[in-house]
mmCIF file of C-alpha atoms in Angstrom:
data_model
loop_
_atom_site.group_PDB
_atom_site.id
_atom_site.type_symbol
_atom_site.label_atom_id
_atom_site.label_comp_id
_atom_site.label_asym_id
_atom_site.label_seq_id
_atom_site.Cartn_x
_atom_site.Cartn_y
_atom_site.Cartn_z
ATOM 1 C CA UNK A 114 0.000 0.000 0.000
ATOM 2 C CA UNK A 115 1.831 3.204 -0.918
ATOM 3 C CA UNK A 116 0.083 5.304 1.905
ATOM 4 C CA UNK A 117 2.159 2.984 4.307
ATOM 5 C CA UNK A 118 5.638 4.682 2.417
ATOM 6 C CA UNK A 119 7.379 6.998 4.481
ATOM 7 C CA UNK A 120 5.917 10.799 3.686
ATOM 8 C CA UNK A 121 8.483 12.673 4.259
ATOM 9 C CA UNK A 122 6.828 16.115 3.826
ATOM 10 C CA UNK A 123 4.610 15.064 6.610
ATOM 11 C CA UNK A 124 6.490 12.959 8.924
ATOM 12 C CA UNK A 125 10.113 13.957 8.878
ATOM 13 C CA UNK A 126 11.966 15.265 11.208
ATOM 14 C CA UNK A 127 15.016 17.965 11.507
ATOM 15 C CA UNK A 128 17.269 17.971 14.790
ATOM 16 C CA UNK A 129 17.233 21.153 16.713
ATOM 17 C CA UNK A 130 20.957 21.268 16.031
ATOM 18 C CA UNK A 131 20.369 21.938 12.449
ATOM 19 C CA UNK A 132 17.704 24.420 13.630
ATOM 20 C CA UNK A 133 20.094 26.659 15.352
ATOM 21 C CA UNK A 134 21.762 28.428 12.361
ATOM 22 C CA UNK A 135 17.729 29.114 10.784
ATOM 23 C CA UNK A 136 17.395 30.854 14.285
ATOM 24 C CA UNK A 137 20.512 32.427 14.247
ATOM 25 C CA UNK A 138 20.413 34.225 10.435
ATOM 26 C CA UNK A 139 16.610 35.573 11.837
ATOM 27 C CA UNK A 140 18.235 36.983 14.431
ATOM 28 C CA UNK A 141 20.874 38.253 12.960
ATOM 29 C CA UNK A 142 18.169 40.471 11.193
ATOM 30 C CA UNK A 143 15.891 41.915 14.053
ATOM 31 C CA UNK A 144 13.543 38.453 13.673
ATOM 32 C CA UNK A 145 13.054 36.723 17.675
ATOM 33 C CA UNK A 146 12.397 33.233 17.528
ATOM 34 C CA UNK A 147 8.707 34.375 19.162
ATOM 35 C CA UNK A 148 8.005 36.560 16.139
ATOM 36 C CA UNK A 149 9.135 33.682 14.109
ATOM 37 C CA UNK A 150 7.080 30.922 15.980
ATOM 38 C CA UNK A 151 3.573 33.277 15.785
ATOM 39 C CA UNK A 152 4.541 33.917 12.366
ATOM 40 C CA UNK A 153 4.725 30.322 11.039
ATOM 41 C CA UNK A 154 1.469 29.125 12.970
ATOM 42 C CA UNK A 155 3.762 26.900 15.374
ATOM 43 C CA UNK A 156 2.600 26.947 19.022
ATOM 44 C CA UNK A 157 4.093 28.703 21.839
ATOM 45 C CA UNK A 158 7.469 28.117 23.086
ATOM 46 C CA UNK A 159 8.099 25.753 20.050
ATOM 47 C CA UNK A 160 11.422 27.255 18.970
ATOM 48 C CA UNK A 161 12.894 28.704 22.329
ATOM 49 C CA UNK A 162 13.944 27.257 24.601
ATOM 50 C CA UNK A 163 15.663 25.177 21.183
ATOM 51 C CA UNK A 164 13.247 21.687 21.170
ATOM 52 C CA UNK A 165 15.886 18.097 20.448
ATOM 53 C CA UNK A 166 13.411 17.653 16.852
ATOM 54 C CA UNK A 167 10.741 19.749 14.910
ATOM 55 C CA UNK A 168 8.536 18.307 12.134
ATOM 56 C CA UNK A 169 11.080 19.303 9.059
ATOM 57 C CA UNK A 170 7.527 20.741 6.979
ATOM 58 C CA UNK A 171 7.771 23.356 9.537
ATOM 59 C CA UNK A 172 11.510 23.669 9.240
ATOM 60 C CA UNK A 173 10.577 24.087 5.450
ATOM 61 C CA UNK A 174 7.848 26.510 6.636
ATOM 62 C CA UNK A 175 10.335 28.765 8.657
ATOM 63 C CA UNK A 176 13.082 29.589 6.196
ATOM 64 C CA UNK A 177 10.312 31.179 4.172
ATOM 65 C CA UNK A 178 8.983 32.686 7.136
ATOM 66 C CA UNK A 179 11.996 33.935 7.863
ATOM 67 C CA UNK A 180 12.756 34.887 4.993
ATOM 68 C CA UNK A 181 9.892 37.092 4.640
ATOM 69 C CA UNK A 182 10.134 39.033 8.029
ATOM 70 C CA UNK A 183 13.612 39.782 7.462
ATOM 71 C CA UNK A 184 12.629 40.806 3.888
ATOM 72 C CA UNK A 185 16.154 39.035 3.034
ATOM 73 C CA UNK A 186 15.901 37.835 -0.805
ATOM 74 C CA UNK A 187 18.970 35.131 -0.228
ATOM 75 C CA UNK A 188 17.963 34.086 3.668
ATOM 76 C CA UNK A 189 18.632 30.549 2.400
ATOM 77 C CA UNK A 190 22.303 31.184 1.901
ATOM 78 C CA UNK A 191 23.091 33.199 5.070
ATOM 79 C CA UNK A 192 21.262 30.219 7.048
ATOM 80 C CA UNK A 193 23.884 28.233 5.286
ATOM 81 C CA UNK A 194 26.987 30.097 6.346
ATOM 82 C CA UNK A 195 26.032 30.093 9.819
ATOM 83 C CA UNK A 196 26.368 26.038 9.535
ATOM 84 C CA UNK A 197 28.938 24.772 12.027
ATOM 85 C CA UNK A 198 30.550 21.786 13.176
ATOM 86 C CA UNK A 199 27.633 21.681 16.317
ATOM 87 C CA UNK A 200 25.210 21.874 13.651
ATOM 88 C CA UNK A 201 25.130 18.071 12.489
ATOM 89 C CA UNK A 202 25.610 16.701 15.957
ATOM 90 C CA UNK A 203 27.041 13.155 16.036
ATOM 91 C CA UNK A 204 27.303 13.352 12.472
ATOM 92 C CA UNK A 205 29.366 16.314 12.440
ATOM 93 C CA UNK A 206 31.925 14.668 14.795
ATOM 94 C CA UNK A 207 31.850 11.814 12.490
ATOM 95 C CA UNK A 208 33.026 14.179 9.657
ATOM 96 C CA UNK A 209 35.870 15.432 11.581
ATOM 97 C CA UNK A 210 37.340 12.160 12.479
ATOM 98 C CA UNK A 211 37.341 10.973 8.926
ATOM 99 C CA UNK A 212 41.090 10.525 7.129
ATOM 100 C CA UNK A 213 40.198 12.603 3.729
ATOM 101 C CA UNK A 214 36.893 14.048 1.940
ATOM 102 C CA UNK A 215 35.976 11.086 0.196
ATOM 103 C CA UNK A 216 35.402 9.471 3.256
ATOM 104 C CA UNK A 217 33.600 12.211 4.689
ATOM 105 C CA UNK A 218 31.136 12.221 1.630
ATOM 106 C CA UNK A 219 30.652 8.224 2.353
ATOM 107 C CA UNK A 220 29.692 9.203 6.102
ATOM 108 C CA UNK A 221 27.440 12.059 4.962
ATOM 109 C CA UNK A 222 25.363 9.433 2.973
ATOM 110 C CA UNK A 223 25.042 6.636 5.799
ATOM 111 C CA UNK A 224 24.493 9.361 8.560
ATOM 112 C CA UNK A 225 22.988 12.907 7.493
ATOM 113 C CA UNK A 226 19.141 11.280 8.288
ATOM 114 C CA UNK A 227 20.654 11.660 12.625
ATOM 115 C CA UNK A 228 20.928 15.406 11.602
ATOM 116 C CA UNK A 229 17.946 15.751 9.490
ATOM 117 C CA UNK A 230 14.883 14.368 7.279
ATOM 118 C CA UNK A 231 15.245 17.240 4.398
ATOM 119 C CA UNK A 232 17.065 15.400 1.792
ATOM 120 C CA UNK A 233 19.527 12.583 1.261
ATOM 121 C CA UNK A 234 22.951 12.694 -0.712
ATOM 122 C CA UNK A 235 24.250 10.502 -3.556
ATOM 123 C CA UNK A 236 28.072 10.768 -4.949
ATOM 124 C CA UNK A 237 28.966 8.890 -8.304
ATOM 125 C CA UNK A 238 32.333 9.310 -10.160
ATOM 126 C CA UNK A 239 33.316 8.739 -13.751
ATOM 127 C CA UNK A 240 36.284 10.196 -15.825
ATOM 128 C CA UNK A 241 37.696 12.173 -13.464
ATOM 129 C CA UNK A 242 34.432 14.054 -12.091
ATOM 130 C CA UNK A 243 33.043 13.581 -8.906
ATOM 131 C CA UNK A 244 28.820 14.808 -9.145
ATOM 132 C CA UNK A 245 27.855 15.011 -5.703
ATOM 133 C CA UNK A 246 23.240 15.184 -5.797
ATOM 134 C CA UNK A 247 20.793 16.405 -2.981
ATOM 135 C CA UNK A 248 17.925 14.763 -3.618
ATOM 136 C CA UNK A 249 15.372 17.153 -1.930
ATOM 137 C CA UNK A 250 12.142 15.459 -0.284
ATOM 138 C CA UNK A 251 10.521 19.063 -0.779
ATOM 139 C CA UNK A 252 10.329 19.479 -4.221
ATOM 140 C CA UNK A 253 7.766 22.046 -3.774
ATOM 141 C CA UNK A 254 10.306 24.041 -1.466
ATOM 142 C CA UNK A 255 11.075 27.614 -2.428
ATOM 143 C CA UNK A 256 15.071 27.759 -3.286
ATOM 144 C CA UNK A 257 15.959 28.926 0.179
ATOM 145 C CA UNK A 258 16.060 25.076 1.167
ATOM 146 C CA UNK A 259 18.523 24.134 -1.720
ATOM 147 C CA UNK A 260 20.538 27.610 -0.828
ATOM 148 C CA UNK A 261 20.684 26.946 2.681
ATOM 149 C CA UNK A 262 21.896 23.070 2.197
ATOM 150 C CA UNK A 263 24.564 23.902 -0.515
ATOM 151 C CA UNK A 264 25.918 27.160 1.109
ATOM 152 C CA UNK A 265 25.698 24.954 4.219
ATOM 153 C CA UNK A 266 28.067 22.371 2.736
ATOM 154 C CA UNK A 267 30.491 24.801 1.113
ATOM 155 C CA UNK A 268 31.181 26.610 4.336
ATOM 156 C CA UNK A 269 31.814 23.475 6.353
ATOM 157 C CA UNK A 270 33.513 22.021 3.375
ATOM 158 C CA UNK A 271 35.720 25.123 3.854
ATOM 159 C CA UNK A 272 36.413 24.716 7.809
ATOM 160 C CA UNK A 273 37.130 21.010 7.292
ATOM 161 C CA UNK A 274 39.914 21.195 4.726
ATOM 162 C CA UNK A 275 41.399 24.164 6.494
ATOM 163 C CA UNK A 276 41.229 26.701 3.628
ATOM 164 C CA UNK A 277 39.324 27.765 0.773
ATOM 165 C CA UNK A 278 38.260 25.023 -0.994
ATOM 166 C CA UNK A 279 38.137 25.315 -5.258
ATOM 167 C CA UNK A 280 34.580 26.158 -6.669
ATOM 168 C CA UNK A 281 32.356 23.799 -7.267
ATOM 169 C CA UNK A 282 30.652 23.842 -10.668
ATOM 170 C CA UNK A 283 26.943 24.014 -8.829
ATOM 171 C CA UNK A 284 23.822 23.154 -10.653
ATOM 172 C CA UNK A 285 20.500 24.172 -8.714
ATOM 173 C CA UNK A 286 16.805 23.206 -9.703
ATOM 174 C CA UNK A 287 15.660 27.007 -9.110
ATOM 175 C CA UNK A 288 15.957 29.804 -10.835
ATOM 176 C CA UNK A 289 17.964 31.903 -8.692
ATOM 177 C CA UNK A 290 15.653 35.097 -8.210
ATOM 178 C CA UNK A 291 16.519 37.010 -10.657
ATOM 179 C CA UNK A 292 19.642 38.492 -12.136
ATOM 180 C CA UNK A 293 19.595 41.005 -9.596
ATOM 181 C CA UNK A 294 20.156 38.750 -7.099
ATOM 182 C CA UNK A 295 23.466 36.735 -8.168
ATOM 183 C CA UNK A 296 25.764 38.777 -6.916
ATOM 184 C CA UNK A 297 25.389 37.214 -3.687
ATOM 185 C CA UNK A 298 25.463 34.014 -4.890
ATOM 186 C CA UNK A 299 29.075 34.861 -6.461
ATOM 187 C CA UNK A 300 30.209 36.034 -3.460
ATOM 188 C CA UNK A 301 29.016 32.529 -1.615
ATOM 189 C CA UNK A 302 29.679 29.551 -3.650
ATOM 190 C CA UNK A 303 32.787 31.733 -5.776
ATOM 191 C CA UNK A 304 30.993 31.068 -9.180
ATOM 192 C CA UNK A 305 27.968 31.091 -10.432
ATOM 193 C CA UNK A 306 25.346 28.624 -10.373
ATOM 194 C CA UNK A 307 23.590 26.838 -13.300
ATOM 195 C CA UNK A 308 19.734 27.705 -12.320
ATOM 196 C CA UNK A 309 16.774 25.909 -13.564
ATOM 197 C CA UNK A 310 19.004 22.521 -13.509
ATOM 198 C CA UNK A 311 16.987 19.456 -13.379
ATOM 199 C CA UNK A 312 18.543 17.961 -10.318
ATOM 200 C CA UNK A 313 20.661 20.071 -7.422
ATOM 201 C CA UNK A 314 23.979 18.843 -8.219
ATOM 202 C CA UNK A 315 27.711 19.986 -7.255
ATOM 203 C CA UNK A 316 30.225 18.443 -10.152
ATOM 204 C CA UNK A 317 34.405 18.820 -8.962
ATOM 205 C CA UNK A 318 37.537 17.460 -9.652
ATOM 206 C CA UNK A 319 37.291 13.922 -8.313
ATOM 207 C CA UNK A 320 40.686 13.984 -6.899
ATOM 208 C CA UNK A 321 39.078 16.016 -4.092
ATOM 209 C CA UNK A 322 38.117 12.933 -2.293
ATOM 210 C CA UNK A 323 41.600 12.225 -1.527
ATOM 211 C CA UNK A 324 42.631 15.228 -0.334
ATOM 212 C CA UNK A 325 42.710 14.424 3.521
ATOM 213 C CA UNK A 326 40.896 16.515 6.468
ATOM 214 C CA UNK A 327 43.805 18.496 8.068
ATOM 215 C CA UNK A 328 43.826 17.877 11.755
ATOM 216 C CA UNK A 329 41.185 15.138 11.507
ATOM 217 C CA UNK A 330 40.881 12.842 14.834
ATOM 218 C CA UNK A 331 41.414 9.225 12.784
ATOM 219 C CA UNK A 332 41.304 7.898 15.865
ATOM 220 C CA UNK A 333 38.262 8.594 17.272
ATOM 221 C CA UNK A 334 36.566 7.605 13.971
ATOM 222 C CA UNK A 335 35.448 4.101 15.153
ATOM 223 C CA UNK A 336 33.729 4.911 18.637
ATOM 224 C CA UNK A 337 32.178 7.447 16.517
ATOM 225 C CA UNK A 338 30.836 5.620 14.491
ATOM 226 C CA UNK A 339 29.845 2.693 16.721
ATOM 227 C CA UNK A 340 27.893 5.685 18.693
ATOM 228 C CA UNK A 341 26.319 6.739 15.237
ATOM 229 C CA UNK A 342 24.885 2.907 14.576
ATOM 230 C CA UNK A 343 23.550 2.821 18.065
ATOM 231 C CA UNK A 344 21.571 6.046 17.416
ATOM 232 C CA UNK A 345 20.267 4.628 14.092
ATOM 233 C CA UNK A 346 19.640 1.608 15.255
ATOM 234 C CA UNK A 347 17.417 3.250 18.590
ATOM 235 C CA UNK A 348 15.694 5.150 16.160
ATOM 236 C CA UNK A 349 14.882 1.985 14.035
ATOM 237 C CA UNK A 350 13.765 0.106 17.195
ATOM 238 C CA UNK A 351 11.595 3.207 18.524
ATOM 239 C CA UNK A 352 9.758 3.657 15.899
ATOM 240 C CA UNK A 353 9.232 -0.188 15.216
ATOM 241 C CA UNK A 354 7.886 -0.558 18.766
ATOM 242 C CA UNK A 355 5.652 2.477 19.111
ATOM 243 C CA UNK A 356 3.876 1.349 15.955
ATOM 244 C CA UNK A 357 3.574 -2.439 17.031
ATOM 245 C CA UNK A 358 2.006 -0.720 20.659
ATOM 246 C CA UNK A 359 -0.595 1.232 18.514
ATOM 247 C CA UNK A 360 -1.040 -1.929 16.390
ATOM 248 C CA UNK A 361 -1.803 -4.067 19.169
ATOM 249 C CA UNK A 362 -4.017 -1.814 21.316
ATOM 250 C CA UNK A 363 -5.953 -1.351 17.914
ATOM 251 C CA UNK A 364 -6.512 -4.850 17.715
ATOM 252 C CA UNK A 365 -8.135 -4.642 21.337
ATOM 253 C CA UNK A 366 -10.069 -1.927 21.323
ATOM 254 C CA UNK A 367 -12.149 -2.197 17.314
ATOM 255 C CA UNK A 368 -14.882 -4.294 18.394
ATOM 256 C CA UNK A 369 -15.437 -2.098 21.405
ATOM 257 C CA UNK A 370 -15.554 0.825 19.274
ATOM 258 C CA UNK A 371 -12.105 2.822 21.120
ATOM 259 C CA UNK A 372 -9.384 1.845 18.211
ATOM 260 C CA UNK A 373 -9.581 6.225 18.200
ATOM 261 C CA UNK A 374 -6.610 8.260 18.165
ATOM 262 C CA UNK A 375 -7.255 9.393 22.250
ATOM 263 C CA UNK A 376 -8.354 6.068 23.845
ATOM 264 C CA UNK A 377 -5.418 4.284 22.727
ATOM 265 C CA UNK A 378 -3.528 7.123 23.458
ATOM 266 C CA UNK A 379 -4.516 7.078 27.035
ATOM 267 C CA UNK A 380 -3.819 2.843 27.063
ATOM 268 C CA UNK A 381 -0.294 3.646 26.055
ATOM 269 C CA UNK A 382 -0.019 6.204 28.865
ATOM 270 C CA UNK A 383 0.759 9.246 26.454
ATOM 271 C CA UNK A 384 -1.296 12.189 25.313
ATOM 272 C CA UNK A 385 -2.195 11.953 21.933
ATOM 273 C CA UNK A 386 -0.210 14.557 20.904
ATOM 274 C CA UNK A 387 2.809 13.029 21.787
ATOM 275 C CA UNK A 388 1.706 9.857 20.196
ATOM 276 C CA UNK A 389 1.516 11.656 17.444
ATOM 277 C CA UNK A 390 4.808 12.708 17.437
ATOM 278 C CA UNK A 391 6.163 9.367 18.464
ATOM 279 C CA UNK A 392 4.363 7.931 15.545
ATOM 280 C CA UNK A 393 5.603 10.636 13.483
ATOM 281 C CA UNK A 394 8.787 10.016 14.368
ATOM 282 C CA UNK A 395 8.176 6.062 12.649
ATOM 283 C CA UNK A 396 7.572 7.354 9.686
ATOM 284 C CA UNK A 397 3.565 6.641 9.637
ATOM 285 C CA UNK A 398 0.322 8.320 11.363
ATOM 286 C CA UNK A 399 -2.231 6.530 13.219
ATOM 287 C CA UNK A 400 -4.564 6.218 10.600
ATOM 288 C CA UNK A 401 -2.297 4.405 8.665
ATOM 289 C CA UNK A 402 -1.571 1.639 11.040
ATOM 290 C CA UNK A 403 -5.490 1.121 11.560
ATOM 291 C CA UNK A 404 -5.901 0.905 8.123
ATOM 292 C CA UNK A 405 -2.852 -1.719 7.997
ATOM 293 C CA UNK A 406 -4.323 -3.568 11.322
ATOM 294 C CA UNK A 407 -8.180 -3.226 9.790
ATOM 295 C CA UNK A 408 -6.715 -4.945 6.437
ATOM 296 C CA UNK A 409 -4.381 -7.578 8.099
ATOM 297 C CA UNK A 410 -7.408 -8.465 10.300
ATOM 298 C CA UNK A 411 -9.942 -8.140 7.351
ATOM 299 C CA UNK A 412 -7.878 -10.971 5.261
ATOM 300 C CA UNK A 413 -7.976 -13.471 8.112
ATOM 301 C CA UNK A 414 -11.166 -13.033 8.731
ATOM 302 C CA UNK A 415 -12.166 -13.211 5.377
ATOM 303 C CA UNK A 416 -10.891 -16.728 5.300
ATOM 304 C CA UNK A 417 -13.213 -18.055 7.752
ATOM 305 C CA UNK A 418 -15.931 -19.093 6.283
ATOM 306 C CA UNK A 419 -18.270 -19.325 9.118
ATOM 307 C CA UNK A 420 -17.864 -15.410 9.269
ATOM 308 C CA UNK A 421 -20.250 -13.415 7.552
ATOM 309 C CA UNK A 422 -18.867 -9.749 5.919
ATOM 310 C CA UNK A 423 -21.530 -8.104 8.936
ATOM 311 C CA UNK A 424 -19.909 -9.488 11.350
ATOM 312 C CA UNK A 425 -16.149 -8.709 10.080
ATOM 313 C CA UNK A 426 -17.448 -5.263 9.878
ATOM 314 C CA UNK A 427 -18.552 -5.260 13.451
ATOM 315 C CA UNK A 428 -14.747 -6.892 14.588
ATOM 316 C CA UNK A 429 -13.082 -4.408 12.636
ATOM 317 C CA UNK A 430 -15.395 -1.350 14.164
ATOM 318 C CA UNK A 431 -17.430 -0.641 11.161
ATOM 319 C CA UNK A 432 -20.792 0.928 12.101
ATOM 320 C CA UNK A 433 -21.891 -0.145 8.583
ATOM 321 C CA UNK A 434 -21.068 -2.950 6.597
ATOM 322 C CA UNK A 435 -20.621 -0.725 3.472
ATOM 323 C CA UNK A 436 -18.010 1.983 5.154
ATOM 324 C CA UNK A 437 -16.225 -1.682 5.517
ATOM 325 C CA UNK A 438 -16.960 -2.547 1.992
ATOM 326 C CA UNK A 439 -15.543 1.021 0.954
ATOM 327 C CA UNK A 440 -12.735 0.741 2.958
ATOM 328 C CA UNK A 441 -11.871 -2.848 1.832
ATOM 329 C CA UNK A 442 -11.941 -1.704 -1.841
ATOM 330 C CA UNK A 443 -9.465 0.912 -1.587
ATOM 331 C CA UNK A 444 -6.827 -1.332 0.340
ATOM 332 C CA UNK A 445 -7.133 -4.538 -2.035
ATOM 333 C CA UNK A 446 -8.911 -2.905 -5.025
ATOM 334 C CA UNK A 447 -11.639 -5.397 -5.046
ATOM 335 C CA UNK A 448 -14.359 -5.632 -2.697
ATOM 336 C CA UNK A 449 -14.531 -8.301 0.912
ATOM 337 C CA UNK A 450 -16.697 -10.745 -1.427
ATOM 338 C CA UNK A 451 -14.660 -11.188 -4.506
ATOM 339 C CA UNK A 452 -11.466 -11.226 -2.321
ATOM 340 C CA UNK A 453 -12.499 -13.974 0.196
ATOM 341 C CA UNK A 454 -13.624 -16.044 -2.933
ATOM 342 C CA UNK A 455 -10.439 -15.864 -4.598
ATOM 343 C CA UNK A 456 -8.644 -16.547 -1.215
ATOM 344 C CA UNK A 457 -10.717 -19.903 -1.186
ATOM 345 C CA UNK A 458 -10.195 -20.838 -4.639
ATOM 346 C CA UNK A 459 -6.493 -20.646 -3.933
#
């Protein structure tokens, strides 16, 4: 079922580490986190004191936000050259242990989802070139999310080698604002990008990737990274049991009517607001993993024959045997009736 995909634009998340320079480049320009926050529609208190996650649509939300109150055409790329080695946590630490770029671009691609949900890197080489792709999960984003992440990279790409590093030849999807508006962009990335590009896409001299990370802690590299699994693998076993604890209190509250958002909530011991989250945080919502419980229980039902589709829809907490009927069509694409007879055929 494609609902039960991971929706990024939805359900991702950003670290509040990689907040900090979006809060920073506001208030840099006479923007408070408060204005910001009222601004954006996000509650109270929800940027300041600075929160461990936010939901990256609202991170999305903010730079334009931002953007606007500080009436700052390129807020993208001054969020982006406020990026620092803080700013990708664990990840960031990783980087700085590593012996030369090319294996910091390999630790970028296993480990930039513990800093962020925005986007996720590929790097291919061939004859020489090394074209190093963001592949945004906002494809509806205005450009200050590509700015931000590319300026972002180029300043911290500059503070890891030690000096200056040689222009990139930069390809963004955008189309830059405007002639009037790449002088900045000059003065940022040290050439000029290629707007309206079909992907966002950096293209160097692959013999970059050897060039090693001056004062790099080699040693620390494999506690690093050991530390770095652990969090991925937490976060894989989180959100793998808060979903099976949703699943299962679904299955024990539909024929008593309570497989609702609050009641299991309140079984679990959590508000449903921070179920939400928690759920969030899995990569699903709760109505997706009632519609995956309803359909997992609707198929073995439907192979008992001394069940009749009434009473499946009463199990499954239908009040009607059609809203089941509905339901049932849009998960298998044929209706309870045609599926259980195939099911017994077979």
């Amino acid at each position: 079922m494609t609902h039960a995909l991971f929706d990024y634009a939805k359900h991702g998340r950003v670290a509040g580490s990689s907040l900090q320079p979006l809060l920073e480049a506001a208030a840099a320009r006479g923007v408070a986190a408060q204005a910001l926050e009222q601004a954006a529609g996000l509650a109270a208190g929800a940027l300041e004191p600075l929160p461990d996650s936010l939901p990256a649509a609202d991170y999305v939300r903010l730079l334009d936000t931002a953007a606007a109150l500080a009436d700052d055409p390129h807020f993208g790329l001054h969020v982006g050259e406020r990026v620092k080695l803080g700013t990708y946590s664990v990840y960031g630490l990783i980087l700085l242990s590593c012996r030369d770029f090319g294996h910091a671009f390999e630790q970028t691609i296993r480990y930039e989802q513990l800093a962020h949900d925005l986007g996720r890197s590929s790097l291919e080489v061939e004859g020489g070139l090394a074209r190093y792709t963001w592949h945004s999960r906002f494809p509806g984003a205005t450009r200050h999310l590509a700015d931000s992440v590319f300026a972002g990279i180029r300043v911290f790409g500059n503070w890891l080698a030690g000096a200056p590093l040689p222009p990139a030849r930069l390809e963004l999807m955008h189309d830059g604002g405007g002639t009037a508006l790449h002088g900045e962009y000059l003065r940022v990335f040290g050439e000029l990008p290629q707007f309206g590009a079909p992907a966002h896409v950096a293209s160097f001299d692959a013999q970059l990737l050897a060039w090693p990370v001056p004062n790099a802690d080699v040693g620390m590299y494999p506690v690093l990274r050991q530390h770095a699994e652990q969090l991925l693998l937490q976060r894989a076993q989180a959100d793998a049991g808060i979903a099976a604890q949703v699943r299962e209190a679904i299955v024990r509250g539909l024929p008593q009517g309570q497989a609702r958002l609050a009641p299991v909530a309140q079984e679990l011991g959590l508000s449903p607001r921070t179920l939400q989250r928690k759920l969030s945080d899995a990569g699903v919502n709760f109505q997706q993993v009632l519609d995956q419980t309803r359909f997992a229980l609707a198929r073995e039902y439907l192979r008992q024959p001394g069940l009749g589709l009434v009473d499946i829809a009463f199990l499954l907490g239908y009040q009607e045997q059609s809203a089941f009927n509905h339901a049932f069509r849009e998960w298998a694409g044929v209706n309870p009736g045609a599926w259980r007879v195939t099911a017994q055929s077979a």
